[in-house]
Amino acid sequence: MTTTSSTIKLESVDYQHALPLKDVGGLASEGRRLGSHEGPRDADMGVRDSLPAPTTSTPVVESWKYPRSNLFRVAATFWSFLVCGANDAAYGALIPYLESYYKLDYIIVSLLFLSPFVGYVLSAIFNNWLHIKFGQRGIAVLCGACHLVAYIIVSQHPPYPVLVVVYVLAGFGNGIGDAAWNAFIGNLANANETLGFLHALYGVGGTISPLIATTMITEGGLEWYHFYYVMIGMSVVELVVCTAAFWKNTAASYHETTQTNNDDNTGLRAALFSRPYARVTWICAAFLLAYVGVEVSQTDDVGVFGSPLSNEYRLAAEHFNLSNAQVCELALQPIPSIFGGEAIQAQLREAMWKPEDHR
């Protein structure tokens, strides 16, 4: 047997050999893996690298203190609701004095109660158009201007028919301000609590209004229309403060907001005519129509029974209770869940939101 042998020579390989500068640059700039080849894929990656990063941040919900400009806006809406409450409570407080001044019976004088109703109806008709045309800035100007013009005319004690028409103007100002400021506060974080304070200020206005009017007439020996000098001063502050607070909220900014909100098909038409939104909208509208009408009429009507002085304190007490109830409600919010509030809410949702509504 013949045996053969061979010799194998091993050579070392230099792994520290540097790559060409061109390749290094390509790897550093394009981030390709080893073994990749230049081509259309690399061109696409270069285009993608030049695109901005996708936006993944969620929008920040505004609150009563963020941004800081909202502090001024919320305070302005509070003052506006104070004026609205003082306006509504003044009717009942002044009716006995209007009867004697104009020498009319109660039936004729009570026509004043229809004036704010007509004003509110007109505000409901034109409210959306005013927002589209002028934005919240226009609402702020128009609300304060309606109050101011109405109070200036009333302070001149015009003939009674003119008085009835002028109170329609005041009611219109109340209506557009009521709708706009409720919507503004309702879109903020912790809306329930902030709305509670907003309506508490309405009650405060209704509390002080009959007290001031009665004191000026009975203690100061003034005529009923002198009370509207106070209302003129309050409406001047309202006009200046609300206009300054919402000056940047133009029609353009309102269009941007409504365009964003309408992307989920929850606009006005959907709320009124599409189920299940329509069911909730019309039920709440019918309830509030009856509730607010009875509340305002009943509290204003108290002043015509008995002596005017004693009943104005009763009228002020009713509006104080309204304000007090709004504040107490904020402290008692956790209590309904203890007594089955969550179960009741679930039943209401089941009754108002049925699966077949979306078929």
C-alpha atoms as a printed R data frame, in Angstrom:
    type eleno elety resid chain resno        x       y      z
1   ATOM     1    CA   MET     A     1    0.000   0.000  0.000
2   ATOM     2    CA   THR     A     2    1.347   3.333 -0.987
3   ATOM     3    CA   THR     A     3    0.746   6.360  1.259
4   ATOM     4    CA   THR     A     4    0.793   9.929 -0.011
5   ATOM     5    CA   SER     A     5    0.837  13.146  1.964
6   ATOM     6    CA   SER     A     6    0.352  16.810  1.129
7   ATOM     7    CA   THR     A     7    1.102  19.997  2.920
8   ATOM     8    CA   ILE     A     8   -1.574  22.729  3.388
9   ATOM     9    CA   LYS     A     9   -0.383  26.229  4.119
10  ATOM    10    CA   LEU     A    10   -2.769  28.433  6.142
11  ATOM    11    CA   GLU     A    11   -2.744  32.173  5.596
12  ATOM    12    CA   SER     A    12   -4.181  34.805  7.943
13  ATOM    13    CA   VAL     A    13   -7.040  36.997  6.751
14  ATOM    14    CA   ASP     A    14   -7.125  40.694  7.744
15  ATOM    15    CA   TYR     A    15  -10.683  41.353  8.989
16  ATOM    16    CA   GLN     A    16   -9.773  44.912  9.880
17  ATOM    17    CA   HIS     A    17   -9.578  45.865  6.215
18  ATOM    18    CA   ALA     A    18  -11.452  49.146  5.835
19  ATOM    19    CA   LEU     A    19  -14.349  49.430  3.452
20  ATOM    20    CA   PRO     A    20  -14.209  52.022  0.708
21  ATOM    21    CA   LEU     A    21  -15.382  55.445  1.721
22  ATOM    22    CA   LYS     A    22  -18.208  55.261 -0.805
23  ATOM    23    CA   ASP     A    23  -19.664  52.124  0.751
24  ATOM    24    CA   VAL     A    24  -19.306  53.481  4.240
25  ATOM    25    CA   GLY     A    25  -21.106  56.593  3.219
26  ATOM    26    CA   GLY     A    26  -23.859  54.560  1.662
27  ATOM    27    CA   LEU     A    27  -24.305  52.480  4.769
28  ATOM    28    CA   ALA     A    28  -24.291  55.495  7.018
29  ATOM    29    CA   SER     A    29  -26.650  57.597  4.984
30  ATOM    30    CA   GLU     A    30  -29.149  55.040  3.753
31  ATOM    31    CA   GLY     A    31  -28.957  52.492  6.544
32  ATOM    32    CA   ARG     A    32  -28.814  49.454  4.184
33  ATOM    33    CA   ARG     A    33  -28.064  45.966  5.434
34  ATOM    34    CA   LEU     A    34  -25.053  43.985  4.334
35  ATOM    35    CA   GLY     A    35  -25.624  42.357  0.997
36  ATOM    36    CA   SER     A    36  -28.113  44.948 -0.215
37  ATOM    37    CA   HIS     A    37  -27.829  46.435 -3.641
38  ATOM    38    CA   GLU     A    38  -28.454  49.899 -4.843
39  ATOM    39    CA   GLY     A    39  -31.608  50.234 -6.856
40  ATOM    40    CA   PRO     A    40  -35.223  51.438 -6.837
41  ATOM    41    CA   ARG     A    41  -35.735  50.107 -3.317
42  ATOM    42    CA   ASP     A    42  -32.978  52.328 -1.996
43  ATOM    43    CA   ALA     A    43  -34.442  55.301 -3.838
44  ATOM    44    CA   ASP     A    44  -37.818  54.663 -2.226
45  ATOM    45    CA   MET     A    45  -36.200  54.451  1.180
46  ATOM    46    CA   GLY     A    46  -34.531  57.768  0.592
47  ATOM    47    CA   VAL     A    47  -37.890  59.354 -0.234
48  ATOM    48    CA   ARG     A    48  -39.446  57.875  2.874
49  ATOM    49    CA   ASP     A    49  -36.590  59.151  4.997
50  ATOM    50    CA   SER     A    50  -37.271  62.671  3.762
51  ATOM    51    CA   LEU     A    51  -40.947  62.557  4.775
52  ATOM    52    CA   PRO     A    52  -41.980  64.041  8.140
53  ATOM    53    CA   ALA     A    53  -42.726  61.679 10.988
54  ATOM    54    CA   PRO     A    54  -46.415  60.780 11.396
55  ATOM    55    CA   THR     A    55  -48.343  62.652 14.039
56  ATOM    56    CA   THR     A    56  -49.198  60.300 16.897
57  ATOM    57    CA   SER     A    57  -49.972  62.810 19.636
58  ATOM    58    CA   THR     A    58  -53.569  63.122 20.807
59  ATOM    59    CA   PRO     A    59  -55.207  66.558 20.906
60  ATOM    60    CA   VAL     A    60  -55.184  68.273 24.287
61  ATOM    61    CA   VAL     A    61  -58.639  68.952 25.685
62  ATOM    62    CA   GLU     A    62  -59.096  72.544 26.768
63  ATOM    63    CA   SER     A    63  -60.149  73.289 30.323
64  ATOM    64    CA   TRP     A    64  -61.237  76.358 32.245
65  ATOM    65    CA   LYS     A    65  -57.572  77.145 32.951
66  ATOM    66    CA   TYR     A    66  -55.811  75.776 29.841
67  ATOM    67    CA   PRO     A    67  -54.845  77.598 27.761
68  ATOM    68    CA   ARG     A    68  -54.525  80.518 30.130
69  ATOM    69    CA   SER     A    69  -56.718  82.672 27.902
70  ATOM    70    CA   ASN     A    70  -59.641  80.447 28.905
71  ATOM    71    CA   LEU     A    71  -59.495  81.888 32.415
72  ATOM    72    CA   PHE     A    72  -60.573  85.236 31.023
73  ATOM    73    CA   ARG     A    73  -63.173  83.666 28.732
74  ATOM    74    CA   VAL     A    74  -64.771  81.594 31.473
75  ATOM    75    CA   ALA     A    75  -64.893  84.622 33.776
76  ATOM    76    CA   ALA     A    76  -66.547  86.616 30.974
77  ATOM    77    CA   THR     A    77  -69.232  83.951 30.492
78  ATOM    78    CA   PHE     A    78  -69.867  83.919 34.242
79  ATOM    79    CA   TRP     A    79  -70.473  87.664 34.213
80  ATOM    80    CA   SER     A    80  -72.721  87.381 31.163
81  ATOM    81    CA   PHE     A    81  -74.853  84.775 32.935
82  ATOM    82    CA   LEU     A    82  -75.027  87.038 35.970
83  ATOM    83    CA   VAL     A    83  -76.527  89.729 33.731
84  ATOM    84    CA   CYS     A    84  -78.924  87.208 32.165
85  ATOM    85    CA   GLY     A    85  -80.166  86.121 35.579
86  ATOM    86    CA   ALA     A    86  -80.639  89.717 36.698
87  ATOM    87    CA   ASN     A    87  -82.557  90.435 33.499
88  ATOM    88    CA   ASP     A    88  -84.968  87.509 33.914
89  ATOM    89    CA   ALA     A    89  -85.683  88.165 37.588
90  ATOM    90    CA   ALA     A    90  -86.410  91.855 37.017
91  ATOM    91    CA   TYR     A    91  -89.727  91.226 35.226
92  ATOM    92    CA   GLY     A    92  -91.544  89.837 38.229
93  ATOM    93    CA   ALA     A    93  -90.019  92.361 40.598
94  ATOM    94    CA   LEU     A    94  -91.194  95.352 38.560
95  ATOM    95    CA   ILE     A    95  -94.675  94.213 37.506
96  ATOM    96    CA   PRO     A    96  -96.534  95.810 40.481
97  ATOM    97    CA   TYR     A    97  -94.819  99.126 39.827
98  ATOM    98    CA   LEU     A    98  -95.466  98.916 36.084
99  ATOM    99    CA   GLU     A    99  -99.173  98.444 36.790
100 ATOM   100    CA   SER     A   100  -99.370 101.647 38.802
101 ATOM   101    CA   TYR     A   101  -97.067 103.648 36.531
102 ATOM   102    CA   TYR     A   102  -98.841 102.796 33.254
103 ATOM   103    CA   LYS     A   103 -102.268 102.426 34.936
104 ATOM   104    CA   LEU     A   104 -102.840  98.986 33.417
105 ATOM   105    CA   ASP     A   105 -104.265  95.799 34.881
106 ATOM   106    CA   TYR     A   106 -102.230  92.693 35.515
107 ATOM   107    CA   ILE     A   107 -103.408  90.861 32.375
108 ATOM   108    CA   ILE     A   108 -102.014  93.565 30.100
109 ATOM   109    CA   VAL     A   109  -98.807  93.996 32.062
110 ATOM   110    CA   SER     A   110  -98.210  90.240 32.074
111 ATOM   111    CA   LEU     A   111  -97.678  90.435 28.318
112 ATOM   112    CA   LEU     A   112  -94.113  91.230 29.292
113 ATOM   113    CA   PHE     A   113  -93.670  87.526 30.007
114 ATOM   114    CA   LEU     A   114  -94.158  86.824 26.298
115 ATOM   115    CA   SER     A   115  -91.361  89.183 25.290
116 ATOM   116    CA   PRO     A   116  -88.414  87.058 26.474
117 ATOM   117    CA   PHE     A   117  -90.113  83.991 25.006
118 ATOM   118    CA   VAL     A   118  -90.258  85.625 21.569
119 ATOM   119    CA   GLY     A   119  -86.656  86.758 21.970
120 ATOM   120    CA   TYR     A   120  -85.506  83.241 22.797
121 ATOM   121    CA   VAL     A   121  -87.365  81.782 19.808
122 ATOM   122    CA   LEU     A   122  -85.700  84.292 17.498
123 ATOM   123    CA   SER     A   123  -82.306  83.515 19.001
124 ATOM   124    CA   ALA     A   124  -82.852  79.795 18.366
125 ATOM   125    CA   ILE     A   125  -83.632  80.539 14.718
126 ATOM   126    CA   PHE     A   126  -80.631  82.802 14.085
127 ATOM   127    CA   ASN     A   127  -78.113  81.318 16.515
128 ATOM   128    CA   ASN     A   128  -76.385  78.965 14.069
129 ATOM   129    CA   TRP     A   129  -76.307  81.585 11.302
130 ATOM   130    CA   LEU     A   130  -74.770  84.141 13.656
131 ATOM   131    CA   HIS     A   131  -72.035  81.703 14.646
132 ATOM   132    CA   ILE     A   132  -71.247  80.899 11.011
133 ATOM   133    CA   LYS     A   133  -71.241  84.562 10.000
134 ATOM   134    CA   PHE     A   134  -69.525  86.205 12.972
135 ATOM   135    CA   GLY     A   135  -68.207  83.468 15.269
136 ATOM   136    CA   GLN     A   136  -68.170  83.720 19.047
137 ATOM   137    CA   ARG     A   137  -66.784  87.236 18.754
138 ATOM   138    CA   GLY     A   138  -70.005  88.326 17.061
139 ATOM   139    CA   ILE     A   139  -72.097  86.594 19.711
140 ATOM   140    CA   ALA     A   140  -70.193  88.396 22.460
141 ATOM   141    CA   VAL     A   141  -70.708  91.777 20.805
142 ATOM   142    CA   LEU     A   142  -74.347  91.170 19.913
143 ATOM   143    CA   CYS     A   143  -75.333  89.752 23.309
144 ATOM   144    CA   GLY     A   144  -73.916  92.703 25.223
145 ATOM   145    CA   ALA     A   145  -75.202  95.216 22.656
146 ATOM   146    CA   CYS     A   146  -78.761  93.844 22.813
147 ATOM   147    CA   HIS     A   147  -78.752  94.138 26.587
148 ATOM   148    CA   LEU     A   148  -77.259  97.619 26.535
149 ATOM   149    CA   VAL     A   149  -79.613  99.039 23.899
150 ATOM   150    CA   ALA     A   150  -82.663  97.489 25.557
151 ATOM   151    CA   TYR     A   151  -81.780  98.836 28.996
152 ATOM   152    CA   ILE     A   152  -81.068 102.323 27.677
153 ATOM   153    CA   ILE     A   153  -84.505 102.444 26.028
154 ATOM   154    CA   VAL     A   154  -86.288 101.041 29.092
155 ATOM   155    CA   SER     A   155  -84.557 103.575 31.347
156 ATOM   156    CA   GLN     A   156  -86.322 106.304 29.360
157 ATOM   157    CA   HIS     A   157  -89.714 104.774 30.395
158 ATOM   158    CA   PRO     A   158  -91.199 104.661 26.862
159 ATOM   159    CA   PRO     A   159  -94.882 103.915 26.110
160 ATOM   160    CA   TYR     A   160  -95.919 100.446 27.170
161 ATOM   161    CA   PRO     A   161  -96.117  98.893 23.639
162 ATOM   162    CA   VAL     A   162  -92.543 100.008 23.035
163 ATOM   163    CA   LEU     A   163  -91.559  98.446 26.342
164 ATOM   164    CA   VAL     A   164  -92.946  95.082 25.258
165 ATOM   165    CA   VAL     A   165  -90.972  95.179 21.999
166 ATOM   166    CA   VAL     A   166  -87.774  96.277 23.725
167 ATOM   167    CA   TYR     A   167  -87.947  93.356 26.133
168 ATOM   168    CA   VAL     A   168  -87.933  91.088 23.067
169 ATOM   169    CA   LEU     A   169  -84.513  92.542 22.250
170 ATOM   170    CA   ALA     A   170  -83.287  91.800 25.768
171 ATOM   171    CA   GLY     A   171  -84.637  88.257 25.480
172 ATOM   172    CA   PHE     A   172  -82.818  87.816 22.178
173 ATOM   173    CA   GLY     A   173  -79.556  88.830 23.830
174 ATOM   174    CA   ASN     A   174  -80.204  86.381 26.646
175 ATOM   175    CA   GLY     A   175  -80.952  83.588 24.177
176 ATOM   176    CA   ILE     A   176  -77.837  83.856 22.027
177 ATOM   177    CA   GLY     A   177  -75.618  84.296 25.079
178 ATOM   178    CA   ASP     A   178  -77.257  81.368 26.853
179 ATOM   179    CA   ALA     A   179  -76.697  79.052 23.884
180 ATOM   180    CA   ALA     A   180  -73.161  80.200 23.063
181 ATOM   181    CA   TRP     A   181  -71.745  80.164 26.576
182 ATOM   182    CA   ASN     A   182  -73.334  76.834 27.475
183 ATOM   183    CA   ALA     A   183  -71.793  75.325 24.333
184 ATOM   184    CA   PHE     A   184  -68.405  76.889 25.075
185 ATOM   185    CA   ILE     A   185  -68.285  75.641 28.661
186 ATOM   186    CA   GLY     A   186  -69.752  72.273 27.665
187 ATOM   187    CA   ASN     A   187  -66.786  71.574 25.365
188 ATOM   188    CA   LEU     A   188  -64.222  72.061 28.133
189 ATOM   189    CA   ALA     A   189  -62.803  69.407 30.409
190 ATOM   190    CA   ASN     A   190  -64.817  68.850 33.612
191 ATOM   191    CA   ALA     A   191  -67.788  70.447 31.899
192 ATOM   192    CA   ASN     A   192  -70.332  69.350 34.523
193 ATOM   193    CA   GLU     A   193  -68.568  71.186 37.321
194 ATOM   194    CA   THR     A   194  -67.898  74.316 35.285
195 ATOM   195    CA   LEU     A   195  -71.477  74.407 33.983
196 ATOM   196    CA   GLY     A   196  -72.673  74.137 37.567
197 ATOM   197    CA   PHE     A   197  -70.806  77.296 38.497
198 ATOM   198    CA   LEU     A   198  -72.012  78.992 35.312
199 ATOM   199    CA   HIS     A   199  -75.660  78.414 36.177
200 ATOM   200    CA   ALA     A   200  -74.987  79.275 39.803
201 ATOM   201    CA   LEU     A   201  -73.979  82.744 38.606
202 ATOM   202    CA   TYR     A   202  -77.311  82.957 36.787
203 ATOM   203    CA   GLY     A   203  -78.990  82.278 40.123
204 ATOM   204    CA   VAL     A   204  -76.866  84.927 41.814
205 ATOM   205    CA   GLY     A   205  -78.021  87.467 39.242
206 ATOM   206    CA   GLY     A   206  -81.616  86.458 39.839
207 ATOM   207    CA   THR     A   207  -81.075  86.828 43.582
208 ATOM   208    CA   ILE     A   208  -79.624  90.328 43.622
209 ATOM   209    CA   SER     A   209  -81.839  91.798 40.891
210 ATOM   210    CA   PRO     A   210  -85.185  91.940 42.790
211 ATOM   211    CA   LEU     A   211  -83.424  93.003 45.978
212 ATOM   212    CA   ILE     A   212  -81.728  95.939 44.264
213 ATOM   213    CA   ALA     A   213  -84.885  96.965 42.406
214 ATOM   214    CA   THR     A   214  -87.105  96.814 45.497
215 ATOM   215    CA   THR     A   215  -84.586  98.641 47.672
216 ATOM   216    CA   MET     A   216  -84.181 101.439 45.131
217 ATOM   217    CA   ILE     A   217  -87.957 101.905 44.836
218 ATOM   218    CA   THR     A   218  -89.081 101.463 48.440
219 ATOM   219    CA   GLU     A   219  -86.068 102.732 50.367
220 ATOM   220    CA   GLY     A   220  -84.596 105.178 47.882
221 ATOM   221    CA   GLY     A   221  -87.869 106.654 46.646
222 ATOM   222    CA   LEU     A   222  -86.868 106.129 43.013
223 ATOM   223    CA   GLU     A   223  -88.996 105.127 40.056
224 ATOM   224    CA   TRP     A   224  -88.970 101.612 38.637
225 ATOM   225    CA   TYR     A   225  -86.968 102.596 35.559
226 ATOM   226    CA   HIS     A   226  -84.072 103.882 37.650
227 ATOM   227    CA   PHE     A   227  -83.186 100.257 38.307
228 ATOM   228    CA   TYR     A   228  -82.160  99.956 34.671
229 ATOM   229    CA   TYR     A   229  -79.323 102.381 35.219
230 ATOM   230    CA   VAL     A   230  -77.749  99.572 37.234
231 ATOM   231    CA   MET     A   231  -78.451  97.160 34.387
232 ATOM   232    CA   ILE     A   232  -76.857  99.592 31.930
233 ATOM   233    CA   GLY     A   233  -73.651  99.552 33.960
234 ATOM   234    CA   MET     A   234  -73.664  95.756 34.152
235 ATOM   235    CA   SER     A   235  -74.274  95.391 30.418
236 ATOM   236    CA   VAL     A   236  -71.447  97.819 29.591
237 ATOM   237    CA   VAL     A   237  -69.069  95.604 31.564
238 ATOM   238    CA   GLU     A   238  -70.528  92.555 29.825
239 ATOM   239    CA   LEU     A   239  -70.043  94.050 26.370
240 ATOM   240    CA   VAL     A   240  -66.441  95.101 26.998
241 ATOM   241    CA   VAL     A   241  -65.335  91.963 28.839
242 ATOM   242    CA   CYS     A   242  -66.976  89.401 26.546
243 ATOM   243    CA   THR     A   243  -65.799  91.177 23.401
244 ATOM   244    CA   ALA     A   244  -62.220  91.297 24.670
245 ATOM   245    CA   ALA     A   245  -62.316  87.667 25.823
246 ATOM   246    CA   PHE     A   246  -63.643  86.252 22.539
247 ATOM   247    CA   TRP     A   247  -62.060  88.727 20.128
248 ATOM   248    CA   LYS     A   248  -59.911  86.034 18.489
249 ATOM   249    CA   ASN     A   249  -62.823  83.596 18.147
250 ATOM   250    CA   THR     A   250  -63.826  84.707 14.678
251 ATOM   251    CA   ALA     A   251  -66.026  83.025 12.095
252 ATOM   252    CA   ALA     A   252  -62.948  81.368 10.563
253 ATOM   253    CA   SER     A   253  -62.009  79.690 13.835
254 ATOM   254    CA   TYR     A   254  -65.614  78.587 14.281
255 ATOM   255    CA   HIS     A   255  -65.565  76.996 10.806
256 ATOM   256    CA   GLU     A   256  -62.415  75.048 11.705
257 ATOM   257    CA   THR     A   257  -63.987  73.778 14.912
258 ATOM   258    CA   THR     A   258  -67.256  72.737 13.333
259 ATOM   259    CA   GLN     A   259  -65.454  71.074 10.411
260 ATOM   260    CA   THR     A   260  -63.503  68.933 12.871
261 ATOM   261    CA   ASN     A   261  -66.554  68.086 14.933
262 ATOM   262    CA   ASN     A   262  -68.707  67.243 11.913
263 ATOM   263    CA   ASP     A   263  -66.276  64.601 10.653
264 ATOM   264    CA   ASP     A   264  -67.994  62.039 12.901
265 ATOM   265    CA   ASN     A   265  -71.437  62.856 11.408
266 ATOM   266    CA   THR     A   266  -72.791  64.442 14.568
267 ATOM   267    CA   GLY     A   267  -73.772  67.804 13.154
268 ATOM   268    CA   LEU     A   268  -77.007  69.681 13.620
269 ATOM   269    CA   ARG     A   269  -78.883  67.687 10.983
270 ATOM   270    CA   ALA     A   270  -77.803  64.386 12.527
271 ATOM   271    CA   ALA     A   271  -78.749  65.577 16.002
272 ATOM   272    CA   LEU     A   272  -82.243  66.562 14.878
273 ATOM   273    CA   PHE     A   273  -83.169  63.887 12.345
274 ATOM   274    CA   SER     A   274  -80.867  60.860 12.731
275 ATOM   275    CA   ARG     A   275  -81.452  58.112 15.240
276 ATOM   276    CA   PRO     A   276  -80.463  57.704 18.023
277 ATOM   277    CA   TYR     A   277  -79.330  61.318 18.291
278 ATOM   278    CA   ALA     A   278  -82.751  62.714 17.399
279 ATOM   279    CA   ARG     A   279  -84.493  60.814 20.188
280 ATOM   280    CA   VAL     A   280  -82.215  62.253 22.864
281 ATOM   281    CA   THR     A   281  -82.270  65.746 21.340
282 ATOM   282    CA   TRP     A   282  -86.049  66.068 21.144
283 ATOM   283    CA   ILE     A   283  -86.691  64.532 24.574
284 ATOM   284    CA   CYS     A   284  -84.212  66.912 26.207
285 ATOM   285    CA   ALA     A   285  -85.546  69.874 24.224
286 ATOM   286    CA   ALA     A   286  -89.144  69.166 25.280
287 ATOM   287    CA   PHE     A   287  -88.146  68.738 28.911
288 ATOM   288    CA   LEU     A   288  -86.067  71.918 29.023
289 ATOM   289    CA   LEU     A   289  -88.782  73.903 27.244
290 ATOM   290    CA   ALA     A   290  -91.283  72.980 29.955
291 ATOM   291    CA   TYR     A   291  -88.848  73.145 32.865
292 ATOM   292    CA   VAL     A   292  -87.211  76.491 32.103
293 ATOM   293    CA   GLY     A   293  -90.531  78.082 31.125
294 ATOM   294    CA   VAL     A   294  -92.189  77.040 34.379
295 ATOM   295    CA   GLU     A   295  -89.137  78.004 36.420
296 ATOM   296    CA   VAL     A   296  -88.794  81.538 35.058
297 ATOM   297    CA   SER     A   297  -92.541  82.254 34.927
298 ATOM   298    CA   GLN     A   298  -93.242  80.882 38.393
299 ATOM   299    CA   THR     A   299  -90.421  82.759 40.067
300 ATOM   300    CA   ASP     A   300  -91.308  86.021 38.326
301 ATOM   301    CA   ASP     A   301  -94.999  85.610 39.124
302 ATOM   302    CA   VAL     A   302  -94.375  85.448 42.877
303 ATOM   303    CA   GLY     A   303  -93.943  89.213 43.080
304 ATOM   304    CA   VAL     A   304  -97.582  89.969 42.243
305 ATOM   305    CA   PHE     A   305  -99.089  88.204 45.261
306 ATOM   306    CA   GLY     A   306  -99.164  89.961 48.607
307 ATOM   307    CA   SER     A   307  -97.166  93.071 49.364
308 ATOM   308    CA   PRO     A   308  -94.445  93.822 46.820
309 ATOM   309    CA   LEU     A   309  -91.726  94.253 49.448
310 ATOM   310    CA   SER     A   310  -92.220  90.906 51.183
311 ATOM   311    CA   ASN     A   311  -92.612  89.007 47.941
312 ATOM   312    CA   GLU     A   312  -89.458  90.417 46.383
313 ATOM   313    CA   TYR     A   313  -87.526  88.789 49.213
314 ATOM   314    CA   ARG     A   314  -89.364  85.571 48.424
315 ATOM   315    CA   LEU     A   315  -88.475  85.967 44.757
316 ATOM   316    CA   ALA     A   316  -84.833  86.574 45.645
317 ATOM   317    CA   ALA     A   317  -84.877  83.511 47.899
318 ATOM   318    CA   GLU     A   318  -86.084  81.300 45.057
319 ATOM   319    CA   HIS     A   319  -83.261  82.412 42.789
320 ATOM   320    CA   PHE     A   320  -80.823  81.986 45.665
321 ATOM   321    CA   ASN     A   321  -82.037  78.415 46.067
322 ATOM   322    CA   LEU     A   322  -81.407  77.871 42.355
323 ATOM   323    CA   SER     A   323  -77.843  79.116 42.736
324 ATOM   324    CA   ASN     A   324  -77.312  77.148 45.931
325 ATOM   325    CA   ALA     A   325  -78.623  73.959 44.324
326 ATOM   326    CA   GLN     A   326  -76.122  74.225 41.467
327 ATOM   327    CA   VAL     A   327  -73.208  74.538 43.880
328 ATOM   328    CA   CYS     A   328  -74.443  71.743 46.169
329 ATOM   329    CA   GLU     A   329  -74.875  69.468 43.156
330 ATOM   330    CA   LEU     A   330  -71.136  69.661 42.528
331 ATOM   331    CA   ALA     A   331  -70.396  68.380 46.028
332 ATOM   332    CA   LEU     A   332  -73.006  65.597 45.871
333 ATOM   333    CA   GLN     A   333  -72.072  64.134 42.492
334 ATOM   334    CA   PRO     A   334  -70.543  60.917 43.934
335 ATOM   335    CA   ILE     A   335  -73.753  60.106 45.865
336 ATOM   336    CA   PRO     A   336  -75.937  58.839 42.959
337 ATOM   337    CA   SER     A   337  -73.518  55.975 42.296
338 ATOM   338    CA   ILE     A   338  -74.001  54.816 45.887
339 ATOM   339    CA   PHE     A   339  -77.769  54.577 45.455
340 ATOM   340    CA   GLY     A   340  -77.784  52.764 42.128
341 ATOM   341    CA   GLY     A   341  -77.170  55.741 39.877
342 ATOM   342    CA   GLU     A   342  -74.993  53.703 37.541
343 ATOM   343    CA   ALA     A   343  -77.728  51.095 37.072
344 ATOM   344    CA   ILE     A   344  -80.265  53.810 36.280
345 ATOM   345    CA   GLN     A   345  -77.914  55.374 33.747
346 ATOM   346    CA   ALA     A   346  -77.364  51.986 32.108
347 ATOM   347    CA   GLN     A   347  -81.118  51.472 31.749
348 ATOM   348    CA   LEU     A   348  -81.527  54.925 30.218
349 ATOM   349    CA   ARG     A   349  -78.749  54.261 27.732
350 ATOM   350    CA   GLU     A   350  -80.327  50.933 26.804
351 ATOM   351    CA   ALA     A   351  -83.714  52.587 26.291
352 ATOM   352    CA   MET     A   352  -82.368  55.444 24.180
353 ATOM   353    CA   TRP     A   353  -79.603  53.677 22.281
354 ATOM   354    CA   LYS     A   354  -80.865  50.530 20.569
355 ATOM   355    CA   PRO     A   355  -78.764  48.455 18.154
356 ATOM   356    CA   GLU     A   356  -81.392  48.636 15.416
357 ATOM   357    CA   ASP     A   357  -80.883  52.397 15.257
358 ATOM   358    CA   HIS     A   358  -77.620  51.828 13.393
359 ATOM   359    CA   ARG     A   359  -78.956  49.317 10.851
